[in-house]
C-alpha positions as a printed NumPy array, in Angstrom:
array([[ 29.832,  19.947, -60.929],
       [ 27.643,  22.279, -59.046],
       [ 27.553,  22.123, -55.278],
       [ 23.763,  21.553, -55.517],
       [ 24.252,  18.425, -57.636],
       [ 26.845,  17.077, -55.161],
       [ 24.601,  17.789, -52.199],
       [ 21.705,  15.959, -54.04 ],
       [ 23.919,  13.018, -54.812],
       [ 25.237,  12.991, -51.238],
       [ 21.763,  13.082, -49.715],
       [ 20.695,  10.328, -52.051],
       [ 23.671,   8.23 , -51.042],
       [ 23.037,   8.982, -47.361],
       [ 19.38 ,   8.103, -47.946],
       [ 20.23 ,   4.829, -49.574],
       [ 22.86 ,   4.099, -46.929],
       [ 20.147,   4.637, -44.248],
       [ 17.816,   2.231, -45.928],
       [ 20.532,  -0.409, -46.168],
       [ 21.446,   0.062, -42.525],
       [ 17.773,   0.022, -41.515],
       [ 17.122,  -2.999, -43.63 ],
       [ 20.043,  -4.731, -42.209],
       [ 19.123,  -4.003, -38.685],
       [ 15.537,  -5.313, -39.397],
       [ 16.774,  -8.37 , -41.176],
       [ 19.245,  -9.162, -38.507],
       [ 16.742,  -8.564, -35.768],
       [ 14.191, -10.877, -37.471],
       [ 16.75 , -13.491, -38.107],
       [ 17.79 , -13.377, -34.528],
       [ 14.148, -13.43 , -33.352],
       [ 13.541, -16.738, -35.088],
       [ 16.94 , -18.385, -34.584],
       [ 18.336, -17.221, -31.273],
       [ 16.137, -18.046, -28.183],
       [ 17.803, -15.375, -26.064],
       [ 17.016, -12.573, -28.514],
       [ 13.592, -14.001, -29.088],
       [ 12.754, -14.073, -25.319],
       [ 14.199, -10.668, -24.745],
       [ 12.068,  -9.026, -27.52 ],
       [  9.071, -10.888, -26.384],
       [  9.666,  -9.938, -22.716],
       [  9.971,  -6.255, -23.81 ],
       [  6.769,  -6.418, -25.738],
       [  4.768,  -8.045, -23.008],
       [  6.312,  -5.556, -20.4  ],
       [  5.209,  -2.603, -22.497],
       [  1.685,  -4.124, -22.811],
       [  1.29 ,  -4.746, -19.042],
       [  2.444,  -1.155, -18.285],
       [  0.047,   0.303, -20.838],
       [ -2.971,  -1.65 , -19.425],
       [ -2.304,  -0.452, -15.926],
       [ -1.504,   3.237, -16.993],
       [ -4.647,   3.459, -19.14 ],
       [ -6.957,   2.056, -16.474],
       [ -5.441,   4.319, -13.796],
       [ -5.848,   7.495, -15.877],
       [ -9.564,   6.53 , -16.754],
       [-10.422,   5.989, -13.027],
       [ -8.565,   9.209, -11.936],
       [-10.555,  11.164, -14.571],
       [-13.98 ,   9.594, -13.479],
       [-13.325,  10.31 ,  -9.736],
       [-12.08 ,  13.756, -10.335],
       [-15.123,  14.58 , -12.435],
       [-17.635,  13.329,  -9.789],
       [-15.938,  14.616,  -6.808],
       [-15.464,  18.083,  -8.355],
       [-19.085,  18.502,  -9.209],
       [-21.793,  20.26 ,  -7.299],
       [-24.994,  18.475,  -6.45 ],
       [-28.498,  19.737,  -5.623],
       [-28.917,  17.161,  -2.748],
       [-26.884,  14.568,  -0.847],
       [-29.025,  11.82 ,  -2.445],
       [-27.951,  13.021,  -5.988],
       [-24.238,  13.035,  -4.843],
       [-24.534,   9.614,  -3.355],
       [-26.054,   8.185,  -6.648],
       [-23.357,   9.777,  -8.776],
       [-20.608,   8.57 ,  -6.469],
       [-22.123,   5.028,  -6.599],
       [-22.224,   5.069, -10.351],
       [-18.582,   6.151, -10.418],
       [-17.55 ,   3.384,  -8.023],
       [-19.221,   0.856, -10.211],
       [-17.667,   2.24 , -13.537],
       [-14.234,   2.312, -12.12 ],
       [-14.518,  -1.125, -10.438],
       [-15.432,  -2.546, -13.884],
       [-12.5  ,  -0.584, -15.604],
       [-10.16 ,  -2.035, -13.014],
       [-11.553,  -5.455, -13.219],
       [-10.872,  -5.555, -17.066],
       [ -7.303,  -4.501, -16.497],
       [ -6.694,  -7.059, -13.661],
       [ -8.029,  -9.89 , -15.767],
       [ -6.044,  -8.765, -18.828],
       [ -2.718,  -8.718, -16.922],
       [ -3.517, -11.707, -14.724],
       [ -1.158, -13.078, -12.046],
       [ -0.432, -10.804,  -9.225],
       [ -3.153,  -8.426, -10.39 ],
       [ -5.758, -11.219,  -9.921],
       [ -4.319, -11.604,  -6.247],
       [ -4.747,  -7.828,  -5.774],
       [ -8.404,  -8.027,  -7.019],
       [ -9.171, -10.837,  -4.631],
       [ -7.836,  -8.609,  -1.765],
       [-10.046,  -5.794,  -2.847],
       [-13.019,  -8.128,  -3.064],
       [-12.404,  -9.416,   0.444],
       [-12.326,  -5.914,   1.98 ],
       [-16.144,  -5.64 ,   2.556],
       [-15.327,  -3.783,   5.825],
       [-13.347,  -1.128,   4.039],
       [-14.313,  -0.575,   0.449],
       [-17.711,   0.471,  -1.141],
       [-19.963,  -2.482,  -2.096],
       [-19.557,  -1.464,  -5.862],
       [-15.941,  -2.412,  -5.685],
       [-16.114,  -5.53 ,  -3.532],
       [-19.057,  -7.132,  -5.387],
       [-17.427,  -6.491,  -8.819],
       [-14.22 ,  -8.125,  -7.686],
       [-15.915, -11.311,  -6.403],
       [-15.864, -12.847,  -9.797],
       [-12.091, -13.11 ,  -9.532],
       [-12.393, -15.852,  -6.897],
       [-13.658, -18.163,  -9.624],
       [-12.389, -16.673, -12.882],
       [ -8.573, -16.963, -12.832],
       [ -6.254, -17.59 , -15.864],
       [ -5.106, -21.159, -16.628],
       [ -1.605, -22.122, -17.591],
       [ -1.022, -24.36 , -20.555],
       [ -0.322, -28.024, -20.051],
       [  2.921, -27.593, -22.052],
       [  4.169, -24.814, -19.708],
       [  3.199, -26.919, -16.65 ],
       [  5.027, -29.955, -18.138],
       [  8.148, -27.945, -18.659],
       [  8.054, -26.624, -15.139],
       [  7.687, -30.142, -13.7  ],
       [ 10.711, -31.297, -15.671],
       [ 12.738, -28.367, -14.443],
       [ 11.644, -28.401, -10.807],
       [ 11.174, -32.229, -10.145],
       [ 13.373, -33.625, -12.872],
       [ 10.512, -35.684, -14.472],
       [  7.645, -35.073, -16.83 ],
       [  3.959, -35.519, -16.321],
       [  4.023, -38.917, -17.919],
       [  7.   , -40.054, -15.774],
       [  5.357, -38.918, -12.513],
       [  1.778, -39.797, -13.063],
       [ -0.143, -42.782, -14.251],
       [ -3.174, -40.537, -14.807],
       [ -3.265, -36.712, -15.1  ],
       [ -6.483, -34.601, -15.73 ],
       [ -5.154, -31.808, -17.937],
       [ -8.19 , -29.694, -17.004],
       [ -7.582, -28.074, -13.656],
       [-10.279, -28.537, -10.927],
       [ -9.307, -24.985,  -9.728],
       [ -7.163, -21.994, -10.817],
       [ -6.25 , -19.195,  -8.457],
       [ -4.089, -16.119,  -8.962],
       [ -0.825, -17.859,  -8.27 ],
       [ -1.433, -21.46 ,  -9.13 ],
       [ -3.803, -24.094, -10.469],
       [ -4.479, -27.568,  -9.203],
       [ -4.754, -30.787, -11.256],
       [ -6.128, -34.259, -10.174],
       [ -3.682, -37.018, -10.885],
       [ -2.773, -40.583, -10.016],
       [  0.817, -41.339,  -8.834],
       [  2.735, -43.859, -10.992],
       [  4.724, -45.015,  -8.062],
       [  1.812, -45.9  ,  -5.744],
       [ -1.37 , -45.447,  -7.62 ],
       [ -2.622, -42.856,  -5.012],
       [ -5.015, -40.204,  -6.152],
       [ -3.482, -36.754,  -5.538],
       [ -3.852, -33.001,  -6.048],
       [ -1.05 , -31.288,  -7.983],
       [ -0.721, -27.689,  -7.227],
       [  1.353, -25.929,  -9.927],
       [  2.512, -22.346,  -9.814],
       [  1.729, -20.276, -13.04 ],
       [  5.134, -20.379, -14.777],
       [  4.721, -16.837, -16.119],
       [  4.621, -15.355, -12.645],
       [  8.427, -15.703, -12.231],
       [  8.862, -13.317, -15.187],
       [  6.612, -10.493, -14.211],
       [  6.146, -10.385, -10.481],
       [  8.917,  -7.68 ,  -9.91 ],
       [  7.397,  -5.497, -12.54 ],
       [  3.801,  -6.046, -11.347],
       [  4.687,  -5.294,  -7.712],
       [  6.441,  -2.027,  -8.796],
       [  3.464,  -0.922, -10.884],
       [  1.064,  -1.711,  -8.131],
       [  3.034,   0.322,  -5.523],
       [  3.369,   3.165,  -8.094],
       [ -0.493,   3.283,  -8.7  ],
       [ -1.283,   3.397,  -5.022],
       [  1.328,   6.127,  -4.473],
       [ -0.308,   8.092,  -7.141],
       [ -3.747,   7.538,  -5.594],
       [ -2.368,   8.782,  -2.29 ],
       [ -1.227,  11.991,  -3.981],
       [ -4.474,  12.692,  -5.835],
       [ -6.813,  11.387,  -3.157],
       [ -4.876,  11.625,   0.161],
       [ -8.142,  11.015,   2.15 ],
       [ -8.243,   7.394,   0.718],
       [ -4.79 ,   6.004,   1.798],
       [ -4.144,   2.641,   0.078],
       [ -0.366,   2.617,  -0.137],
       [ -0.296,   0.046,   2.665],
       [ -2.119,  -2.408,   0.362],
       [  0.899,  -2.167,  -2.172],
       [  3.393,  -2.635,   0.727],
       [  1.435,  -5.692,   1.951],
       [  1.506,  -7.149,  -1.452],
       [  5.346,  -6.636,  -1.797],
       [  5.911,  -8.16 ,   1.7  ],
       [  3.831, -11.285,   1.14 ],
       [  3.937, -12.256,  -2.53 ],
       [  7.604, -13.623,  -2.455],
       [  6.903, -15.748,   0.596],
       [  3.686, -17.091,  -1.124],
       [  5.556, -17.902,  -4.39 ],
       [  8.016, -20.318,  -2.536],
       [  5.792, -23.373,  -2.005],
       [  8.23 , -24.772,   0.546],
       [  6.875, -22.269,   3.088],
       [  3.311, -23.618,   2.483],
       [  4.708, -27.138,   3.234],
       [  6.106, -26.078,   6.563],
       [  3.   , -24.063,   7.485],
       [  0.764, -26.963,   6.603],
       [  2.71 , -29.45 ,   8.54 ],
       [  2.989, -27.325,  11.662],
       [ -0.697, -26.338,  11.637],
       [ -1.845, -29.947,  11.029],
       [  0.281, -31.252,  13.989],
       [ -0.905, -28.662,  16.382],
       [ -4.763, -29.137,  15.551],
       [ -4.596, -33.027,  15.824],
       [ -5.214, -32.727,  19.572],
       [ -8.172, -30.488,  18.973],
       [-10.   , -32.504,  16.175],
       [-12.945, -33.169,  18.522],
       [-13.532, -29.431,  18.774],
       [-12.653, -28.308,  15.239],
       [-13.146, -31.388,  12.856],
       [-10.144, -29.777,  10.877],
       [ -8.337, -31.705,   8.197],
       [ -5.348, -30.33 ,   6.317],
       [ -4.137, -32.16 ,   3.241],
       [ -0.951, -34.009,   3.675],
       [  1.817, -32.813,   1.36 ],
       [  3.641, -35.659,  -0.334],
       [  6.163, -33.859,  -2.635],
       [  7.277, -30.226,  -2.252],
       [  9.388, -27.863,  -4.404],
       [  9.32 , -24.08 ,  -4.69 ],
       [  6.828, -24.215,  -7.497],
       [  5.036, -27.542,  -7.255],
       [  3.294, -29.384,  -4.51 ],
       [  1.82 , -32.924,  -4.729],
       [ -0.573, -33.531,  -1.902],
       [ -3.378, -35.927,  -0.91 ],
       [ -6.563, -35.421,  -2.791],
       [ -9.371, -34.117,  -0.427],
       [-12.356, -32.707,  -2.22 ],
       [-15.39 , -31.207,  -0.447],
       [-18.363, -28.993,  -0.699],
       [-18.492, -25.258,  -0.093],
       [-19.275, -24.193,   3.405],
       [-22.431, -22.405,   2.168],
       [-23.827, -25.454,   0.461],
       [-26.809, -25.94 ,   2.739],
       [-28.426, -28.579,   0.567],
       [-25.162, -30.742,   0.945],
       [-25.336, -30.416,   4.712],
       [-29.042, -31.346,   4.793],
       [-28.396, -34.414,   2.54 ],
       [-25.53 , -35.608,   4.876],
       [-27.242, -34.859,   8.087],
       [-24.719, -32.24 ,   9.052],
       [-25.672, -29.74 ,  11.833],
       [-25.073, -26.2  ,  10.726],
       [-24.681, -24.79 ,  14.357],
       [-21.891, -27.506,  14.898],
       [-20.09 , -26.484,  11.75 ],
       [-20.218, -22.725,  12.911],
       [-18.86 , -23.767,  16.344],
       [-16.051, -25.671,  14.767],
       [-15.006, -22.663,  12.633],
       [-15.099, -20.483,  15.732],
       [-12.698, -22.958,  17.503],
       [-10.309, -23.176,  14.497],
       [ -9.778, -19.441,  14.062],
       [ -9.929, -18.44 ,  17.796],
       [ -7.224, -21.121,  18.285],
       [ -5.149, -19.392,  15.622],
       [ -5.548, -16.019,  17.11 ],
       [ -5.115, -16.827,  20.865],
       [ -2.626, -19.715,  20.832],
       [  1.072, -18.889,  20.855],
       [  3.163, -20.371,  17.962],
       [  0.208, -21.424,  15.681],
       [ -0.194, -18.244,  13.536],
       [ -3.234, -16.999,  11.713],
       [ -3.983, -18.327,   8.143],
       [ -3.65 , -15.149,   5.965],
       [ -6.141, -15.904,   3.217],
       [ -9.353, -16.922,   5.114],
       [-12.111, -16.849,   2.507],
       [-14.752, -19.246,   1.476],
       [-12.757, -20.707,  -1.482],
       [ -9.944, -22.089,   0.936],
       [-12.473, -23.963,   3.062],
       [-14.474, -27.022,   2.241],
       [-16.871, -29.407,   4.002],
       [-16.512, -33.248,   3.597],
       [-18.99 , -35.703,   4.955],
       [-17.37 , -38.648,   6.702],
       [-18.304, -41.196,   9.513],
       [-17.36 , -40.238,  13.037],
       [-14.124, -41.669,  14.239],
       [-12.062, -42.024,  17.551],
       [-10.587, -38.55 ,  17.115],
       [-13.398, -36.873,  15.295],
       [-16.935, -37.325,  16.845],
       [-18.446, -35.231,  14.007],
       [-19.927, -36.726,  10.827],
       [-17.836, -34.312,   8.722],
       [-14.432, -32.712,   8.29 ],
       [-13.61 , -29.092,   7.531],
       [-10.842, -28.839,   5.053],
       [ -8.505, -25.949,   5.043],
       [ -6.425, -25.252,   1.905],
       [ -3.659, -22.783,   0.84 ],
       [ -1.245, -22.418,   3.614],
       [  1.274, -20.192,   1.835],
       [  1.104, -17.423,   4.248],
       [  0.672, -17.212,   8.137],
       [  1.144, -14.269,  10.481],
       [  1.925, -14.469,  14.195],
       [  0.237, -12.417,  16.905],
       [  2.455, -10.947,  19.594],
       [  1.783, -12.052,  23.157],
       [  0.75 ,  -8.5  ,  24.352],
       [ -1.445,  -7.849,  21.308],
       [ -3.219, -11.158,  22.088],
       [ -3.862, -10.277,  25.658],
       [ -5.095,  -6.755,  24.794],
       [ -7.358,  -8.14 ,  22.172],
       [ -8.745, -10.697,  24.55 ],
       [ -9.507,  -8.055,  27.238],
       [-11.142,  -5.963,  24.435],
       [-13.686,  -8.667,  23.758],
       [-14.204,  -9.421,  27.446],
       [-15.075,  -5.811,  27.94 ],
       [-17.324,  -5.883,  24.895],
       [-19.228,  -8.772,  26.401],
       [-19.644,  -6.831,  29.578],
       [-20.654,  -3.739,  27.642],
       [-17.792,  -1.919,  29.346],
       [-17.09 ,   0.912,  26.847],
       [-14.136,   2.368,  28.939],
       [-12.416,  -1.072,  28.961],
       [-13.071,  -1.564,  25.245],
       [-11.572,   1.718,  24.35 ],
       [ -8.512,   1.207,  26.567],
       [ -7.565,  -2.202,  25.138],
       [ -8.472,  -1.205,  21.562],
       [ -6.044,   1.678,  21.757],
       [ -3.369,  -0.729,  23.01 ],
       [ -3.673,  -3.437,  20.503],
       [ -4.891,  -1.524,  17.467],
       [ -2.732,   1.694,  17.965],
       [ -5.822,   3.904,  17.359],
       [ -6.749,   7.276,  18.969],
       [ -9.719,   7.715,  21.347],
       [-11.4  ,   9.62 ,  18.485],
       [-11.144,   6.679,  16.169],
       [-12.407,   4.211,  18.688],
       [-16.214,   4.288,  17.785],
       [-15.502,   3.639,  14.116],
       [-12.941,   0.851,  15.034],
       [-15.392,  -0.815,  17.305],
       [-17.99 ,  -0.843,  14.493],
       [-15.482,  -2.311,  12.031],
       [-14.169,  -5.124,  14.267],
       [-17.554,  -6.174,  15.349],
       [-19.26 ,  -5.87 ,  11.972],
       [-21.995,  -3.775,  13.591],
       [-23.136,  -0.179,  13.276],
       [-21.606,   2.228,  15.836],
       [-24.595,   2.385,  18.151],
       [-24.911,  -1.45 ,  18.376],
       [-21.244,  -2.022,  18.844],
       [-20.973,   0.353,  21.725],
       [-24.374,  -0.098,  23.452],
       [-26.163,  -3.222,  22.557],
       [-25.909,  -7.025,  22.316],
       [-23.489,  -7.835,  19.492],
       [-23.978, -11.573,  19.655],
       [-27.224, -11.52 ,  17.711],
       [-27.022, -11.859,  13.991],
       [-27.279,  -8.635,  11.913],
       [-30.587,  -8.083,  10.134],
       [-30.834,  -6.575,   6.635],
       [-31.83 ,  -3.182,   7.905],
       [-28.661,  -2.87 ,  10.158],
       [-26.511,  -4.031,   7.12 ],
       [-28.093,  -1.27 ,   4.933],
       [-27.576,   1.356,   7.722],
       [-23.887,   0.461,   7.868],
       [-23.498,   0.82 ,   4.189],
       [-25.249,   4.114,   4.064],
       [-23.183,   5.412,   7.044],
       [-19.93 ,   4.712,   5.24 ],
       [-20.878,   6.981,   2.463],
       [-23.497,   9.608,   3.538],
       [-21.876,  10.111,   7.045],
       [-18.354,  10.177,   5.673],
       [-17.237,   7.211,   7.812],
       [-15.493,   5.455,   4.875],
       [-12.718,   8.142,   4.954],
       [-12.325,   7.654,   8.735],
       [-12.28 ,   3.948,   8.433],
       [ -9.656,   3.916,   5.634],
       [ -7.496,   6.206,   7.713],
       [ -7.711,   3.972,  10.7  ],
       [ -7.026,   0.712,   8.872],
       [ -4.092,   2.159,   6.839],
       [ -2.146,   2.994,  10.103],
       [ -2.832,   0.09 ,  12.208],
       [ -0.539,  -3.037,  12.527],
       [ -1.031,  -5.357,   9.529],
       [ -1.736,  -8.386,  11.764],
       [ -4.703,  -6.425,  13.261],
       [ -6.16 ,  -5.986,   9.881],
       [ -5.707,  -9.765,   9.396],
       [ -7.602, -10.375,  12.555],
       [-10.362,  -8.08 ,  11.452],
       [-10.56 , -10.03 ,   8.139],
       [-10.798, -13.334,  10.046],
       [-13.554, -11.959,  12.177],
       [-15.333, -10.877,   9.089],
       [-15.019, -14.317,   7.612],
       [-16.265, -16.204,  10.62 ],
       [-19.275, -13.673,  10.907],
       [-20.086, -14.037,   7.163],
       [-20.001, -17.852,   7.359],
       [-22.156, -17.77 ,  10.423],
       [-24.699, -15.79 ,   8.662],
       [-24.572, -17.857,   5.441],
       [-24.877, -21.031,   7.433],
       [-28.061, -19.43 ,   8.941],
       [-26.875, -20.569,  12.34 ],
       [-29.785, -21.041,  14.524],
       [-27.527, -20.486,  17.687],
       [-25.391, -17.444,  16.837],
       [-24.742, -16.779,  20.609],
       [-22.749, -19.917,  20.696],
       [-19.915, -18.407,  18.525],
       [-19.549, -15.553,  21.019],
       [-19.513, -17.968,  23.904],
       [-16.623, -19.823,  22.357],
       [-14.812, -16.579,  21.663],
       [-15.335, -15.549,  25.287],
       [-13.799, -18.806,  26.571],
       [-10.541, -18.26 ,  24.592],
       [-10.467, -14.541,  25.666],
       [-10.966, -15.529,  29.373],
       [ -8.326, -18.2  ,  29.203],
       [ -5.821, -15.643,  27.809],
       [ -6.656, -13.04 ,  30.345],
       [ -6.412, -15.652,  33.187],
       [ -2.898, -16.794,  31.966],
       [ -1.748, -13.078,  32.019],
       [ -3.183, -12.558,  35.524],
       [ -1.457, -15.731,  36.9  ],
       [  1.823, -14.607,  35.208],
       [  1.787, -11.313,  36.785],
       [  0.994, -12.662,  40.262],
       [  3.912, -15.241,  39.857],
       [  6.256, -12.418,  39.152],
       [  5.59 , -10.864,  42.563],
       [  8.517, -11.173,  45.031],
       [  6.101, -12.447,  47.678],
       [  4.418, -15.094,  45.371],
       [  4.854, -17.884,  48.033],
       [  3.929, -15.839,  51.1  ],
       [  0.515, -15.614,  52.542],
       [ -0.049, -12.27 ,  50.619],
       [  1.142, -14.072,  47.495],
       [ -1.377, -16.912,  47.905],
       [ -4.054, -14.277,  48.564],
       [ -3.184, -12.509,  45.324],
       [ -3.22 , -15.872,  43.356],
       [ -6.655, -16.649,  44.81 ],
       [ -8.012, -13.261,  44.121],
       [ -6.599, -13.327,  40.6  ],
       [ -8.089, -16.733,  39.896],
       [-11.572, -15.654,  40.991],
       [-11.335, -12.368,  39.29 ],
       [-10.685, -14.198,  35.905],
       [-13.224, -16.791,  36.893],
       [-15.745, -14.068,  37.416],
       [-15.049, -12.816,  33.894],
       [-15.574, -16.311,  32.475],
       [-18.864, -16.754,  34.472],
       [-20.052, -13.313,  33.434],
       [-19.691, -14.283,  29.806],
       [-21.154, -17.671,  30.342],
       [-24.23 , -16.512,  32.331],
       [-25.323, -14.227,  29.506],
       [-26.177, -17.406,  27.556],
       [-27.268, -19.633,  30.357],
       [-30.757, -20.209,  28.984],
       [-29.214, -21.218,  25.605],
       [-26.356, -23.305,  27.178],
       [-28.737, -25.735,  28.803],
       [-30.514, -26.324,  25.528],
       [-27.413, -27.749,  23.94 ],
       [-28.569, -31.487,  24.033],
       [-25.447, -32.023,  26.065],
       [-23.364, -31.972,  22.975],
       [-20.56 , -29.561,  24.421],
       [-20.594, -31.593,  27.702],
       [-20.016, -34.889,  25.679],
       [-16.982, -33.305,  23.975],
       [-15.691, -31.921,  27.374],
       [-15.926, -35.305,  28.946],
       [-14.315, -37.006,  26.007],
       [-11.355, -34.754,  25.898],
       [-10.7  , -34.229,  29.725],
       [-11.594, -37.508,  31.386]])
């Protein structure tokens, strides 16, 4: 037999052997896929993981290409460049939105963060991401039922007499169903974490950080690595609903003594586990629903004042902490008759207490003195305290002042910031971010400052936005309320410093105490006197509240 014949037969045998082995592997894999849950889940997980990676990779490459093309081109005029960049922003925002919606979960959360950064990102990006507030994925009832059995030891039918299978709301991390407890007949809200999050969160956080690191290398002038770091540091805390239980209970207990000023109501949590919460059902209207307010005789300026008291309390009071997700979807307005604790004809409902951040004592004090300097139009004092609490440089101060007040630079530094912004000022701010290159400066500032300062800025932005949406007829009132909290904080610091003096009980010490008191009182009076004409037109409402709480 020739060597060529032997080679051919050997090759044919090897080929047949390869087919047999391949067929055996495929057959065994197929059999295991349908009969072995572990193999089935492993293969499914690998397939879904590859799909998620592909979605992120493809969207990132497309956006990189679009921006490289636009930023590397030459333009006849600045207007032409502005138009091209605006179109690029919009196109890339839509590409990103599609990818975020396709992957869901943590990516929805990321998109919501982007949509909330109106003070930092171009309007094309933030407006495109707004849809993610109301368009979140919904987990199946079967998956929810399995999770309830695993986490609480009982099924939907065992726990509830009634259960609405269609959620009344779905967010990035959870969805909420209305139900009636079988044990008591009480109507409740059931907050259920999306079961799929447990499987993909580590991968999604890693991919997100990788994308932002790539962005930092390709576009170093737009640092966003901090956004990925922020997501990693917070997501695992938010995914443990027992943290939300503790935060809600602590915040509710604190604000009970301030109900007359805040009208705040936090849903009581009845059952808690890491992935499921059962709480009292407290529905309400959106805070921008002016027709609801009119129909129920709710005063818009009072609602605005209550919001100012709520969030200033969180910022300036030790041990309370700031709600980390203050957007319109987590607030509701509920008409109700006045009661002994609440003289208002409404309640402000605050939802989603998964994440709170504390403000350090010194940061709180520097922040208070920054606002007092702003009210006195003391630019030197503003700059001094902004540098201390926000860790910025003197060169960065003008842009930071504009960001934290929500005004253009000229108004923030030289004019009355208590008045509402008009459309022309808002347009000037948007134009300055792009045409004057302030966007790059702003992103550089915000990427390097302490994260809690960014949260304070976000909270300010929310209160300012709601004040504008409410069309508050008395916008100065919000500034007056803020000034009171700032003055109290500054006064407490002054008294503490005086008490630390060795001669605090000598004549000199008494003199220092008195001078310290009147120094801070002067700051209070200075702020109040700016609005004295408005103050006396309040119909005595604030005085009634003061008498009620102090006498």
